[in-house]
Short mmCIF file of C-alpha atoms and ligand atoms in Angstrom, two decimals:
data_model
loop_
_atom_site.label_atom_id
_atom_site.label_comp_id
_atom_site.label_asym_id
_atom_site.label_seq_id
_atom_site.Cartn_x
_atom_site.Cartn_y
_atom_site.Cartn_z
CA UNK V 1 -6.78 25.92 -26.95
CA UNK V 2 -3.48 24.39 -28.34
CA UNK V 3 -5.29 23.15 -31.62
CA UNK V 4 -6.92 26.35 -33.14
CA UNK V 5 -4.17 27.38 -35.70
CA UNK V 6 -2.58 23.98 -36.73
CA UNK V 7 -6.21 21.70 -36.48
CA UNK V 8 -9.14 23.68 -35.94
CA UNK V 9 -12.28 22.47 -34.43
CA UNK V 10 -12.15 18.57 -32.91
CA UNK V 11 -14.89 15.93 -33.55
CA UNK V 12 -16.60 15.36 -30.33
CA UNK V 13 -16.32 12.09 -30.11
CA UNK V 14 -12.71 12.37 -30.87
CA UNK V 15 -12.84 14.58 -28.41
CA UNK V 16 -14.27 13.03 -25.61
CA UNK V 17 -12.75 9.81 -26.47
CA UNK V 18 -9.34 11.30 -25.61
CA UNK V 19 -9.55 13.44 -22.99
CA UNK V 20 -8.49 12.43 -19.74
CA UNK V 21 -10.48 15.27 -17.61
CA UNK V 22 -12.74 12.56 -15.66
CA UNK V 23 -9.84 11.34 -14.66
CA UNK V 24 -7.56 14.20 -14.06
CA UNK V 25 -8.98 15.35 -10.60
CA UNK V 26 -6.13 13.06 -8.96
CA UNK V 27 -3.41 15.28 -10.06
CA UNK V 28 -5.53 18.64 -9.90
CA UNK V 29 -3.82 20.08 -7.01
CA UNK V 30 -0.07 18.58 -7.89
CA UNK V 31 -0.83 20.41 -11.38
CA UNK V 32 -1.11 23.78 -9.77
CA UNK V 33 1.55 23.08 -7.49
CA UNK V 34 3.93 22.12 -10.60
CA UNK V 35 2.66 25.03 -12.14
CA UNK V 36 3.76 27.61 -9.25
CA UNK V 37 7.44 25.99 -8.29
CA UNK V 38 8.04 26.21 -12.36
CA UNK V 39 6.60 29.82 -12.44
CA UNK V 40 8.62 30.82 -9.76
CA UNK V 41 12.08 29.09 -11.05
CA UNK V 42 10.82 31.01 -15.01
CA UNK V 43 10.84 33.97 -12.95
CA UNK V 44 13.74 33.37 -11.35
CA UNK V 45 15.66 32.84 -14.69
CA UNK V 46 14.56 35.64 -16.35
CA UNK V 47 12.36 34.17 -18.39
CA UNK V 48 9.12 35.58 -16.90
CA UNK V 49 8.99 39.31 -15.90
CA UNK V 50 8.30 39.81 -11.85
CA UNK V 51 4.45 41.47 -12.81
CA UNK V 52 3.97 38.83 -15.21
CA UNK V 53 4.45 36.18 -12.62
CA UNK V 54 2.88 37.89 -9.47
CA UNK V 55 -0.28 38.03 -11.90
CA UNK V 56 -0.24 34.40 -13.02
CA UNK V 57 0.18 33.14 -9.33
CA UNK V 58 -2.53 35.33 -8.42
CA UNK V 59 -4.75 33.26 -10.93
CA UNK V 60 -3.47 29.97 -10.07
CA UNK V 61 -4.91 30.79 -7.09
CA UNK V 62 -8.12 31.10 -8.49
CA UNK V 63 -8.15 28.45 -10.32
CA UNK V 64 -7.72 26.57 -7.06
CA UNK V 65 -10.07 28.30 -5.43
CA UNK V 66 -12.42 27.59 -8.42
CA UNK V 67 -12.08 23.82 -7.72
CA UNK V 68 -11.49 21.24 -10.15
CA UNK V 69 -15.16 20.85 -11.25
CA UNK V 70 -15.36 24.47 -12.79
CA UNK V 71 -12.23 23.30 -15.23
CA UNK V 72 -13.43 22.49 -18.90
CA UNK V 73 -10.50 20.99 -21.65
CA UNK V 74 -9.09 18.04 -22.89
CA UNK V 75 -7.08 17.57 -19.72
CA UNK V 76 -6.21 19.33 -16.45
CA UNK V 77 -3.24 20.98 -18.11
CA UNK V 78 -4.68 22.28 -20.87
CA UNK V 79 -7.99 23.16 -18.73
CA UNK V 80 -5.63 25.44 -16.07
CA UNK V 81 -3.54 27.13 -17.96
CA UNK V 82 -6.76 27.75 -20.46
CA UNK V 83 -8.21 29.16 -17.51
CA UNK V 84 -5.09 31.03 -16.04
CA UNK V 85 -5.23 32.91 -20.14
CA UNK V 86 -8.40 33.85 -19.22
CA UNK V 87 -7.97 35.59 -16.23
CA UNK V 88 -4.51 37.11 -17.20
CA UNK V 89 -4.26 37.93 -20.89
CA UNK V 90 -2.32 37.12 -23.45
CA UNK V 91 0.52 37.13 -20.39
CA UNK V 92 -0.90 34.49 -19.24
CA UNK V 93 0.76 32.16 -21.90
CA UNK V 94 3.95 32.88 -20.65
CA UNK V 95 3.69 29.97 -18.13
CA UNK V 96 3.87 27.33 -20.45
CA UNK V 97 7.28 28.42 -21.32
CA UNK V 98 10.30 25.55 -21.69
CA UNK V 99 7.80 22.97 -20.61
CA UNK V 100 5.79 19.89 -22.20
CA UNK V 101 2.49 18.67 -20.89
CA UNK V 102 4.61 15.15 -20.87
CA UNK V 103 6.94 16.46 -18.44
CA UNK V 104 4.54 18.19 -16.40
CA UNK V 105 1.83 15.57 -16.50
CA UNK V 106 4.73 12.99 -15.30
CA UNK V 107 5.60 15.20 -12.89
CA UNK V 108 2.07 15.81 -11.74
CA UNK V 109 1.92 11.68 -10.87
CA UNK V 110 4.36 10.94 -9.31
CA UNK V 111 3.65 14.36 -7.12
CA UNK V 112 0.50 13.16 -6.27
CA UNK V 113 1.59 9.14 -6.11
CA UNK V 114 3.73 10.36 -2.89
CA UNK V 115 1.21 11.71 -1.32
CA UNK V 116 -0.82 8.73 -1.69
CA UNK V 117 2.06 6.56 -0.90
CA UNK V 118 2.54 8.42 2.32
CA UNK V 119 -1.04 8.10 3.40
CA UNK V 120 -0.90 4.48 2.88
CA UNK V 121 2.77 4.40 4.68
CA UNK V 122 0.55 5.24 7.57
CA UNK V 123 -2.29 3.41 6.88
CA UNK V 124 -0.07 0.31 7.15
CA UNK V 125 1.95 1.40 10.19
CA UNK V 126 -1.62 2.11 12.21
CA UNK V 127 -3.13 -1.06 10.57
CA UNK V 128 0.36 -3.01 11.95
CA UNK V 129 -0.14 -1.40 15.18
CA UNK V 130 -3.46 -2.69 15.44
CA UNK V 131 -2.60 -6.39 14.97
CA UNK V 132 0.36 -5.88 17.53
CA UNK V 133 -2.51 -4.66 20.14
CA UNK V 134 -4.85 -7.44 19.42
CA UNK V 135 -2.05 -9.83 19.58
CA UNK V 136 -0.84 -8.28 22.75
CA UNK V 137 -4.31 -9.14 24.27
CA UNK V 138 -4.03 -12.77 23.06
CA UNK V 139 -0.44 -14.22 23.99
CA UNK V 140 -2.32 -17.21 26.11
CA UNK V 141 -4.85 -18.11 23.28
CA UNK V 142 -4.84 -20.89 21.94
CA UNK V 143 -5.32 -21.87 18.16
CA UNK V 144 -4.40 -24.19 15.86
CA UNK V 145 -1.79 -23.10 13.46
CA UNK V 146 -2.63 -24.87 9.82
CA UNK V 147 -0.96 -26.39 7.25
CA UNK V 148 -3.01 -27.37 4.19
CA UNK V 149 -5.91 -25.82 6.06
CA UNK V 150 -5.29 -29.24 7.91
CA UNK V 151 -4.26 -28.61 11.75
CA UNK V 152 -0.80 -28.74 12.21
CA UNK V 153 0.28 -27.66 15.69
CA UNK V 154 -1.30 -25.55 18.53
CA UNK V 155 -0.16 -21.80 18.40
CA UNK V 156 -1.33 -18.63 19.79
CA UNK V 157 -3.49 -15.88 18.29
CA UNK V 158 -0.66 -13.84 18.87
CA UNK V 159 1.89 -15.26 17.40
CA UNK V 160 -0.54 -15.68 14.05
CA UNK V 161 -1.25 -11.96 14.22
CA UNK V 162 2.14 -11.50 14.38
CA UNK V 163 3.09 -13.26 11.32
CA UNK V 164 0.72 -10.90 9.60
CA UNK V 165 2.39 -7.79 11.07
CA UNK V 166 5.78 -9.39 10.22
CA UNK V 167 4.22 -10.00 6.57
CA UNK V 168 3.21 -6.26 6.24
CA UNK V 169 6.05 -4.51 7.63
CA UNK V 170 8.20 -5.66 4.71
CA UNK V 171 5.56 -3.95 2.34
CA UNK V 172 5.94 -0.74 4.30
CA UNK V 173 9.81 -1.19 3.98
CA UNK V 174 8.85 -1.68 -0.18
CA UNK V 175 6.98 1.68 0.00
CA UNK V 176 10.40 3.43 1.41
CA UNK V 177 12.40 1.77 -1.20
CA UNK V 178 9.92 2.69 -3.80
CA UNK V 179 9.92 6.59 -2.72
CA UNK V 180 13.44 6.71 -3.36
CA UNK V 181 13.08 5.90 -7.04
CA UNK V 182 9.61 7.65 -7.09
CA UNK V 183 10.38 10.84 -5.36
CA UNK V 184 12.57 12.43 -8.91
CA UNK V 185 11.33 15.62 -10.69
CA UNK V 186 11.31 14.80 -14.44
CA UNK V 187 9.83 19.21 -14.83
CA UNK V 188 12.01 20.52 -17.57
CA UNK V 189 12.26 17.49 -19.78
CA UNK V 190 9.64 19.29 -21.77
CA UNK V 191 8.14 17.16 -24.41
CA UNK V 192 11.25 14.38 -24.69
CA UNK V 193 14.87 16.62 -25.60
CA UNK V 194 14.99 19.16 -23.27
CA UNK V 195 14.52 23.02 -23.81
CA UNK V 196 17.10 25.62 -25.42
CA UNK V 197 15.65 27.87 -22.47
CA UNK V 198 18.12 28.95 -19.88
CA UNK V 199 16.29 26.62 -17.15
CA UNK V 200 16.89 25.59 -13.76
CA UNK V 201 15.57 21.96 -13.07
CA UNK V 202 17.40 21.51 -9.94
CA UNK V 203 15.31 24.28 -8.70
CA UNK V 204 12.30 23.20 -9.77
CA UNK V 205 12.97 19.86 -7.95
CA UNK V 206 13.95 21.64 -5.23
CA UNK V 207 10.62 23.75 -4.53
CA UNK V 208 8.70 20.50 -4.74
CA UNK V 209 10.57 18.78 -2.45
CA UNK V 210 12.10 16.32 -4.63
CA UNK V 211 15.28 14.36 -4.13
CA UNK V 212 16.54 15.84 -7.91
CA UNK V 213 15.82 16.00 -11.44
CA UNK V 214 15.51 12.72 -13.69
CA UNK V 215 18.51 12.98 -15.25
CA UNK V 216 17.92 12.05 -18.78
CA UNK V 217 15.06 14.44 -20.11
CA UNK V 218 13.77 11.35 -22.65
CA UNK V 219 13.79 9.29 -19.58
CA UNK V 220 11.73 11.83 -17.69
CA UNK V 221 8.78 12.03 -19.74
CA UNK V 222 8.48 8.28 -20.78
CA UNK V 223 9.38 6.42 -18.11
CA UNK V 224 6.35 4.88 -15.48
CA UNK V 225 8.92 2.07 -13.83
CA UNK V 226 7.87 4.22 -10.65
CA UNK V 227 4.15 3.57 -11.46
CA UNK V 228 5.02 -0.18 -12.24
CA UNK V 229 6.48 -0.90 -9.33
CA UNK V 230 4.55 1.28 -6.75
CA UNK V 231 1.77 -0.82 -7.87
CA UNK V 232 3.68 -4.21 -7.08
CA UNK V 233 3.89 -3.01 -4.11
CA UNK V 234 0.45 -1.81 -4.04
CA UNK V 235 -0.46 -5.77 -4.85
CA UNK V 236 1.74 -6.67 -2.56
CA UNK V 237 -0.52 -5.02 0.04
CA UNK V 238 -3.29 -6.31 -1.29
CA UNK V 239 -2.14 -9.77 -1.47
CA UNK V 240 -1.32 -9.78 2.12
CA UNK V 241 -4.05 -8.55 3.46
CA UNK V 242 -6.02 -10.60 1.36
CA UNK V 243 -4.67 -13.45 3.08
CA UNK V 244 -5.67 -12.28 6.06
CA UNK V 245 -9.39 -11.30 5.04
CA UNK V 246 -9.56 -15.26 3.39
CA UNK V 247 -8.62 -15.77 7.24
CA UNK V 248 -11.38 -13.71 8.78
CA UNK V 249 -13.85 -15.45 6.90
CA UNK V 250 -12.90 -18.45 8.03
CA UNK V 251 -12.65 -17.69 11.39
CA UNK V 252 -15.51 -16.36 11.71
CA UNK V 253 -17.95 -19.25 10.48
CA UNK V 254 -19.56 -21.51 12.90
CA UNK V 255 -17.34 -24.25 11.66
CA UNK V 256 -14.06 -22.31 12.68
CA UNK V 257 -15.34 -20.16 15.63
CA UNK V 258 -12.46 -18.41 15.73
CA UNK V 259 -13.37 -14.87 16.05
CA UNK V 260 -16.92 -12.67 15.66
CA UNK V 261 -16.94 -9.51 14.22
CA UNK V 262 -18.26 -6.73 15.18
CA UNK V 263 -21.39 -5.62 14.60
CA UNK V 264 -20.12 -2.82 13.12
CA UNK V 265 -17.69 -4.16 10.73
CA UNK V 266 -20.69 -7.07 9.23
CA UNK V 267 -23.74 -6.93 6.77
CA UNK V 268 -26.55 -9.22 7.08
CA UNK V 269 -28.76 -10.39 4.48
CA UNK V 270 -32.17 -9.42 2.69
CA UNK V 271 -33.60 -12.31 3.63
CA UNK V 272 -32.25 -14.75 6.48
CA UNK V 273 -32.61 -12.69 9.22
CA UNK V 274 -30.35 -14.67 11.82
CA UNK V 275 -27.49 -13.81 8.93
CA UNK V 276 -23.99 -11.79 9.87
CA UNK V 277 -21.66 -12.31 7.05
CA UNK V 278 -17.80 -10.69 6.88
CA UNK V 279 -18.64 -8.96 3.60
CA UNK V 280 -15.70 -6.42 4.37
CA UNK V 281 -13.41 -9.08 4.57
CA UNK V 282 -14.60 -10.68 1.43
CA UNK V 283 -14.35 -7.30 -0.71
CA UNK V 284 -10.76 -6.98 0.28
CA UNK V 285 -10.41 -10.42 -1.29
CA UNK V 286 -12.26 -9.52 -4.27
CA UNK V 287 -10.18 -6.58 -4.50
CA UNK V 288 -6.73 -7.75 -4.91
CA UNK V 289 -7.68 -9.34 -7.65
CA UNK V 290 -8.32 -5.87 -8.94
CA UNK V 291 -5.17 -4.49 -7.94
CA UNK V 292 -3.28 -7.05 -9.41
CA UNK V 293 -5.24 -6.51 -12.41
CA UNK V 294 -4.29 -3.42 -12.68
CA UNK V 295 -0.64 -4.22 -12.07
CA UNK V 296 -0.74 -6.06 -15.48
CA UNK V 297 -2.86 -3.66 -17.29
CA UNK V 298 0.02 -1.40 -16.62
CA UNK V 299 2.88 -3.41 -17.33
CA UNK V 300 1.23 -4.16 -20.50
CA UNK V 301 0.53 -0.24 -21.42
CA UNK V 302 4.28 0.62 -21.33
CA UNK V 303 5.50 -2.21 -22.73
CA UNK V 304 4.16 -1.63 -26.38
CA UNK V 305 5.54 1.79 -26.72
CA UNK V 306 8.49 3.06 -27.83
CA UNK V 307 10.73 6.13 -26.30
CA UNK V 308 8.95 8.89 -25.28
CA UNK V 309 6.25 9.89 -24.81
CA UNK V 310 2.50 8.14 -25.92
CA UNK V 311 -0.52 9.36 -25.29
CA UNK V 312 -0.72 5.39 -23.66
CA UNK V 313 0.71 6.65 -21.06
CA UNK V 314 -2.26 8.53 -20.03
CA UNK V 315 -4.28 5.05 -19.82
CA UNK V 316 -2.04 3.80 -16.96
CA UNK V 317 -2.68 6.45 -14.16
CA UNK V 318 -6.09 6.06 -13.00
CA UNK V 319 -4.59 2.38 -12.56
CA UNK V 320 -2.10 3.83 -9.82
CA UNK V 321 -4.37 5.95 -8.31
CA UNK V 322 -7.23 3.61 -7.79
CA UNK V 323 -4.93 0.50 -6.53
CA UNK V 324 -3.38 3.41 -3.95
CA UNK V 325 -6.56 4.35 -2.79
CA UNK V 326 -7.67 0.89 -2.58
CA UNK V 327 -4.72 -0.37 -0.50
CA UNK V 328 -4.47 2.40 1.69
CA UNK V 329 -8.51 1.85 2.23
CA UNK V 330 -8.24 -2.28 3.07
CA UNK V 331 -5.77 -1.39 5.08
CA UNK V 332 -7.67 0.47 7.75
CA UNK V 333 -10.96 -0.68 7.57
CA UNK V 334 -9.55 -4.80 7.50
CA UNK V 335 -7.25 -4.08 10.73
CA UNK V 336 -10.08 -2.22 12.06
CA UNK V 337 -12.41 -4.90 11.55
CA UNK V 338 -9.71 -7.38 13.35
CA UNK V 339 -9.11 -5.37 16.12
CA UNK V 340 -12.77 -4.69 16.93
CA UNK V 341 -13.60 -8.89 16.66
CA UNK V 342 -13.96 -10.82 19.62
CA UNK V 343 -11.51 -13.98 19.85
CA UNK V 344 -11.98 -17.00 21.67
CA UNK V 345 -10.45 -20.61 21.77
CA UNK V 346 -11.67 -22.78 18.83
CA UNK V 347 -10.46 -26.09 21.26
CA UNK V 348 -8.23 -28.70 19.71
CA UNK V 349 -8.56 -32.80 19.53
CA UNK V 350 -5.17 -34.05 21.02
CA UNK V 351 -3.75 -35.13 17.65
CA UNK V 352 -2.67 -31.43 16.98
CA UNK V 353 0.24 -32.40 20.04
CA UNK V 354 1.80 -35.16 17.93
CA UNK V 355 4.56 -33.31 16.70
CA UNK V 356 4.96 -32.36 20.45
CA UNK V 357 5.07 -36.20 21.35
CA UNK V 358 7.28 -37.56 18.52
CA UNK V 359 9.81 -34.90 20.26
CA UNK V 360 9.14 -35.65 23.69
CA UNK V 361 10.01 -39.20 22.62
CA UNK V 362 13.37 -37.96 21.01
CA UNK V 363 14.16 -36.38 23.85
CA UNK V 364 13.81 -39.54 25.14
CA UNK V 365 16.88 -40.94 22.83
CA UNK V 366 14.02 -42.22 20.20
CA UNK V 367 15.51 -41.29 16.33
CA UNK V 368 12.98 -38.89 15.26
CA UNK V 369 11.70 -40.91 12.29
CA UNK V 370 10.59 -44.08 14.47
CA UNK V 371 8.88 -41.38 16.88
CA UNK V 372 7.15 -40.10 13.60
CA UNK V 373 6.38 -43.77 13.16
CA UNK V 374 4.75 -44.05 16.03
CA UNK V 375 2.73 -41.21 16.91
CA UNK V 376 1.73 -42.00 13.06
CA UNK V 377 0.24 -45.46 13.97
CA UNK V 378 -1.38 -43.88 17.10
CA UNK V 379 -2.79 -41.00 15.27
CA UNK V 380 -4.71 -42.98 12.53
CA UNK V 381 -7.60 -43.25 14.69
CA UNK V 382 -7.28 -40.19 16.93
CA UNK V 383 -5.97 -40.57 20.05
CA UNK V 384 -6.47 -39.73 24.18
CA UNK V 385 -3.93 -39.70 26.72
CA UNK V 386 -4.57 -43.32 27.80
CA UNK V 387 -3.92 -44.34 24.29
CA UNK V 388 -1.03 -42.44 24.07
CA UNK V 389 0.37 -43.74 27.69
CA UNK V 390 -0.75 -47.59 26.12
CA UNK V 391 1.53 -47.15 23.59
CA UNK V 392 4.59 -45.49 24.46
CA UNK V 393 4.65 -46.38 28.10
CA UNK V 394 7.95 -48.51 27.18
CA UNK V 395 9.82 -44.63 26.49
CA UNK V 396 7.44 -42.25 28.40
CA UNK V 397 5.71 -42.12 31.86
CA UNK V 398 2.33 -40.80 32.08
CA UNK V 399 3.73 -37.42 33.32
CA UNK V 400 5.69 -37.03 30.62
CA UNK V 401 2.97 -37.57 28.01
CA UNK V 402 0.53 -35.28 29.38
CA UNK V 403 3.38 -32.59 29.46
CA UNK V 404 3.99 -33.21 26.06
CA UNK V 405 -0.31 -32.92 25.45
CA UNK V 406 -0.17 -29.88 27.51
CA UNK V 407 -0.77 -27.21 24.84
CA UNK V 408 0.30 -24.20 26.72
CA UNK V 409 3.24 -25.89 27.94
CA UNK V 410 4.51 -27.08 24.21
CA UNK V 411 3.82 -23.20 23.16
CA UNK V 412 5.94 -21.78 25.49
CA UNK V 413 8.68 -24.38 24.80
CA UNK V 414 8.47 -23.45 21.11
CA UNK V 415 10.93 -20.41 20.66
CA UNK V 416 13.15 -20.19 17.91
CA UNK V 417 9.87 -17.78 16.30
CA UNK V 418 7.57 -20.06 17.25
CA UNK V 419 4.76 -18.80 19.80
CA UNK V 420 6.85 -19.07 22.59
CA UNK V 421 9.01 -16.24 21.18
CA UNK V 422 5.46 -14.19 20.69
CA UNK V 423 6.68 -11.42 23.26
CA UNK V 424 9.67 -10.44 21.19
CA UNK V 425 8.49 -11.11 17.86
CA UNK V 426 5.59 -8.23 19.29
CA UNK V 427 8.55 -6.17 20.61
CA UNK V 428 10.38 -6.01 17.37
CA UNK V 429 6.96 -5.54 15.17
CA UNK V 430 6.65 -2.34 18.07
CA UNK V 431 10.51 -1.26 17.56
CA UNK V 432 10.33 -1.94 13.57
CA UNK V 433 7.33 0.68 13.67
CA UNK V 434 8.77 3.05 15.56
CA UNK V 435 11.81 3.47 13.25
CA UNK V 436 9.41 3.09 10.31
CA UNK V 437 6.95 6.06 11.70
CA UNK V 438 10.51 7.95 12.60
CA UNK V 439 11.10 7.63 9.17
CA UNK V 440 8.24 8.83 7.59
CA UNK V 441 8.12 12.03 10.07
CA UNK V 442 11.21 12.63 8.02
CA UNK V 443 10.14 12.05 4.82
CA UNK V 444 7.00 13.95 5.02
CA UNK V 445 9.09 17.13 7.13
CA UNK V 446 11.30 17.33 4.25
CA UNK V 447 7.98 17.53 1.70
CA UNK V 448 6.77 20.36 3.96
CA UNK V 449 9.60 22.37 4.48
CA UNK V 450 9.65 22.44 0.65
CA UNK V 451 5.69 23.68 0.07
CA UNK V 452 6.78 26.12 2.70
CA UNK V 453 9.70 27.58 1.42
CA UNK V 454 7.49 27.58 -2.21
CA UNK V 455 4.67 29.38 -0.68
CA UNK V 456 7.50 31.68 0.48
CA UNK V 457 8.94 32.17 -3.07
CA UNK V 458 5.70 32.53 -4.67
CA UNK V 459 4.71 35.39 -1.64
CA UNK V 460 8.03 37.26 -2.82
CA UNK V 461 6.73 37.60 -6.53
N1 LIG C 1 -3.50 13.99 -20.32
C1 LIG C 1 -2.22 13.58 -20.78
C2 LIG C 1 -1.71 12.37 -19.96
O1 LIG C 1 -2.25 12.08 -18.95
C3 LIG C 1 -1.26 14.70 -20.63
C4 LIG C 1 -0.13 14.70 -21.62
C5 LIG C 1 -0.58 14.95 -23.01
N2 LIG C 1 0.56 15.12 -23.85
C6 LIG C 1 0.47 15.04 -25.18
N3 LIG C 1 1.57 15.21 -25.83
N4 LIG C 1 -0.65 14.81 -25.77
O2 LIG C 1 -0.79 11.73 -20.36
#
């Protein structure tokens, strides 16, 4: 459509090698959305008869109604407003007034970014909420924490889950920090300078529930610093739950016998029959790797072009809309996989108390480096209790070793955000998700009231 005058007919594989339509379907309903809050505000201005408008929102409709798959052009844009030509007349072509495809096309990301970033906001707040229940159910079991994969010191299953809720609740506090800078209209930049069309961006930004215009109209259309970091933080995710799917596999081997999965949640294999492998867990893994990758193919898109806008750009959003999808996805199903598991005790060889007993000999008046001495000479060939009593009978009775090897004992005495602080670290994972879920109510009220009141507008036409 926009090529018949000044070009003529494209070469097809010209063509087809620079359209973005297969990947356009992301942004298909933010398009027509962008396309009705800057009808109304043309309308509004004066720059659109009443009629004129009424008729074009009557086709948008269509077009939505239509679905995305009946759209043929070089991208969504040009493929709606093609469409909305069609169905209105030469009228029709009033819509594109004092607008760019680079404005709206930015503006079309990072409208439908925030919806994804909301439904991964909750994804993350129902996946936390998950580990806090399973770790509520598992105060009293005991596991070794690890150090080097080597076992350090006897913990609890809920205090480990908790350090994964702790872990992800910063990433949801990235994702509000990220919708600040994200949630910015950059509609009436137009193609880089601006229009010399009486326009009302504020309005615009307004009807789509923005928190304001981009300010500088260059900066509008070229800059993806939102996309960037949104998909830090979308690696971010990844990485920790990543870390926590490495975990599951562990865990659930025979060697670790930590946890088993679900049925549900495991695949078995084409040929060993007795097989039940964690494949969920490991395509999490396998996925952050993607994410991340896409991270840097991103970074690496914007950095080789200069101000404004480059058809580059274009490259980088199926980057942010797959690692969105993907996070939001790993989030549910890996928490649900965890919370359906079964846990149980993986036991532990008395050597995982010797931090315990180089402190019950300090408390004991022993400097701690002689009672690291010590329980270092009786650790080098593992250790019992009568070994233990043998050799530091001259500082503590028998009682006071096996109180020291008493594993439930030393994880209750361990506060300070150790396991024996479990209970409040779960409380403040519950509090911190009640103000984040409080938050997001907000967040997504405020987006609402604005489709409303733009449904409203458009109604009045
Ligand atoms: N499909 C394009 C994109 O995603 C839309 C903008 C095209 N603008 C242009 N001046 N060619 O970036």
């Amino acid at each position: 459509m926009y090529r018949k005058e000044r070009l003529g007919a494209a070469d097809d594989g010209a063509t087809s090698f620079t359209s973005s339509l297969d990947s356009d379907e992301w942004i298909f309903d933010a398009d027509l959305l962008v396309d009705r809050a800057h009808l109304v505000m043309l309308a509004e201005q004066g720059l659109v008869g009443r009629e004129g408008a009424a008729e074009i929102a009557d086709a948008l409709d269509a077009v939505g109604e239509e679905g995305f798959s009946s759209l043929a052009g070089e991208d969504v844009h040009e493929a709606i407003e093609a469409r909305v030509v069609e169905l209105v007349g030469e009228e029709g072509g009033r819509l594109h007034t004092a607008r760019s495809r680079n404005d709206e096309v930015a503006t079309c990301i990072r409208l439908a970014a925030r919806g994804d970033v909301l439904r991964l906001m909750n994804e993350l707040i129902a996946a936390r909420g998950r580990l806090l229940d399973t770790a509520s159910e598992s105060v009293d079991t005991l596991i070794p924490a690890y150090t080097h994969l080597q076992r350090a010191q006897p913990t609890t299953l809920a205090h480990h889950l908790s350090a994964h809720e702790r872990r992800l609740a910063r990433d949801s506090g990235r994702l509000f920090d990220v919708m600040e800078r994200l949630n910015r209209s950059p509609l009436g930049g137009c193609a880089a300078a601006s229009t010399t069309l009486p326009i009302d961006r504020e309005r615009t930004s307004e009807l789509l529930g923005f928190e304001g215009p981009v300010e500088n109209s260059m900066d509008a259309v070229s800059a993806r610093d939102f996309a960037t970091e949104l998909l830090f933080v979308c690696s971010s995710v990844m990485e920790a739950l990543s870390r926590l799917a490495e975990e599951v596999v562990l865990w659930s081997s025979s060697e670790f016998g930590v946890m088993e999965l679900d049925d549900g949640f495991a695949t078995t294999s084409s040929v060993m029959p007795q097989k039940k492998n964690p494949d969920v867990a490991e395509l999490v893994r396998a996925r952050a790797a993607t994410v991340q990758g896409h991270l840097q193919a991103a970074l690496s898109i914007v950095s080789g072009i200069p101000l404004s806008y480059n058809r580059d750009l274009q490259e980088l959003t199926p980057h942010l809309s797959d690692s969105l999808r993907v996070a939001a996805r790993s989030a549910r199903v890996l928490s649900r996989a965890v919370e359906s598991a079964e846990f149980r005790e993986p036991g532990m060889e008395l050597e995982v108390g010797a931090t315990d007993l180089a402190e019950a000999l300090v408390e004991r008046g022993v400097p701690f480096r002689e009672a690291h001495a010590r329980v270092g000479r009786l650790s080098r060939t593992g250790f019992g209790t009568e070994d233990a009593v043998d050799a530091l009978g001259d500082r503590l009775t028998r009682g006071e070793v096996g109180e020291a090897l008493d594993f439930h004992r030393s994880v209750e005495l361990r506060v300070n955000g150790g396991p024996g602080s479990a209970e409040e670290l779960l409380d403040l994972g519950r509090r911190d998700l009640k103000s984040h879920g409080d938050a997001l109510r907000e967040i997504e009220g405020g987006i609402d009231r604005a489709y409303s009141r733009l449904e409203e507008v458009l109604a009045e036409l």
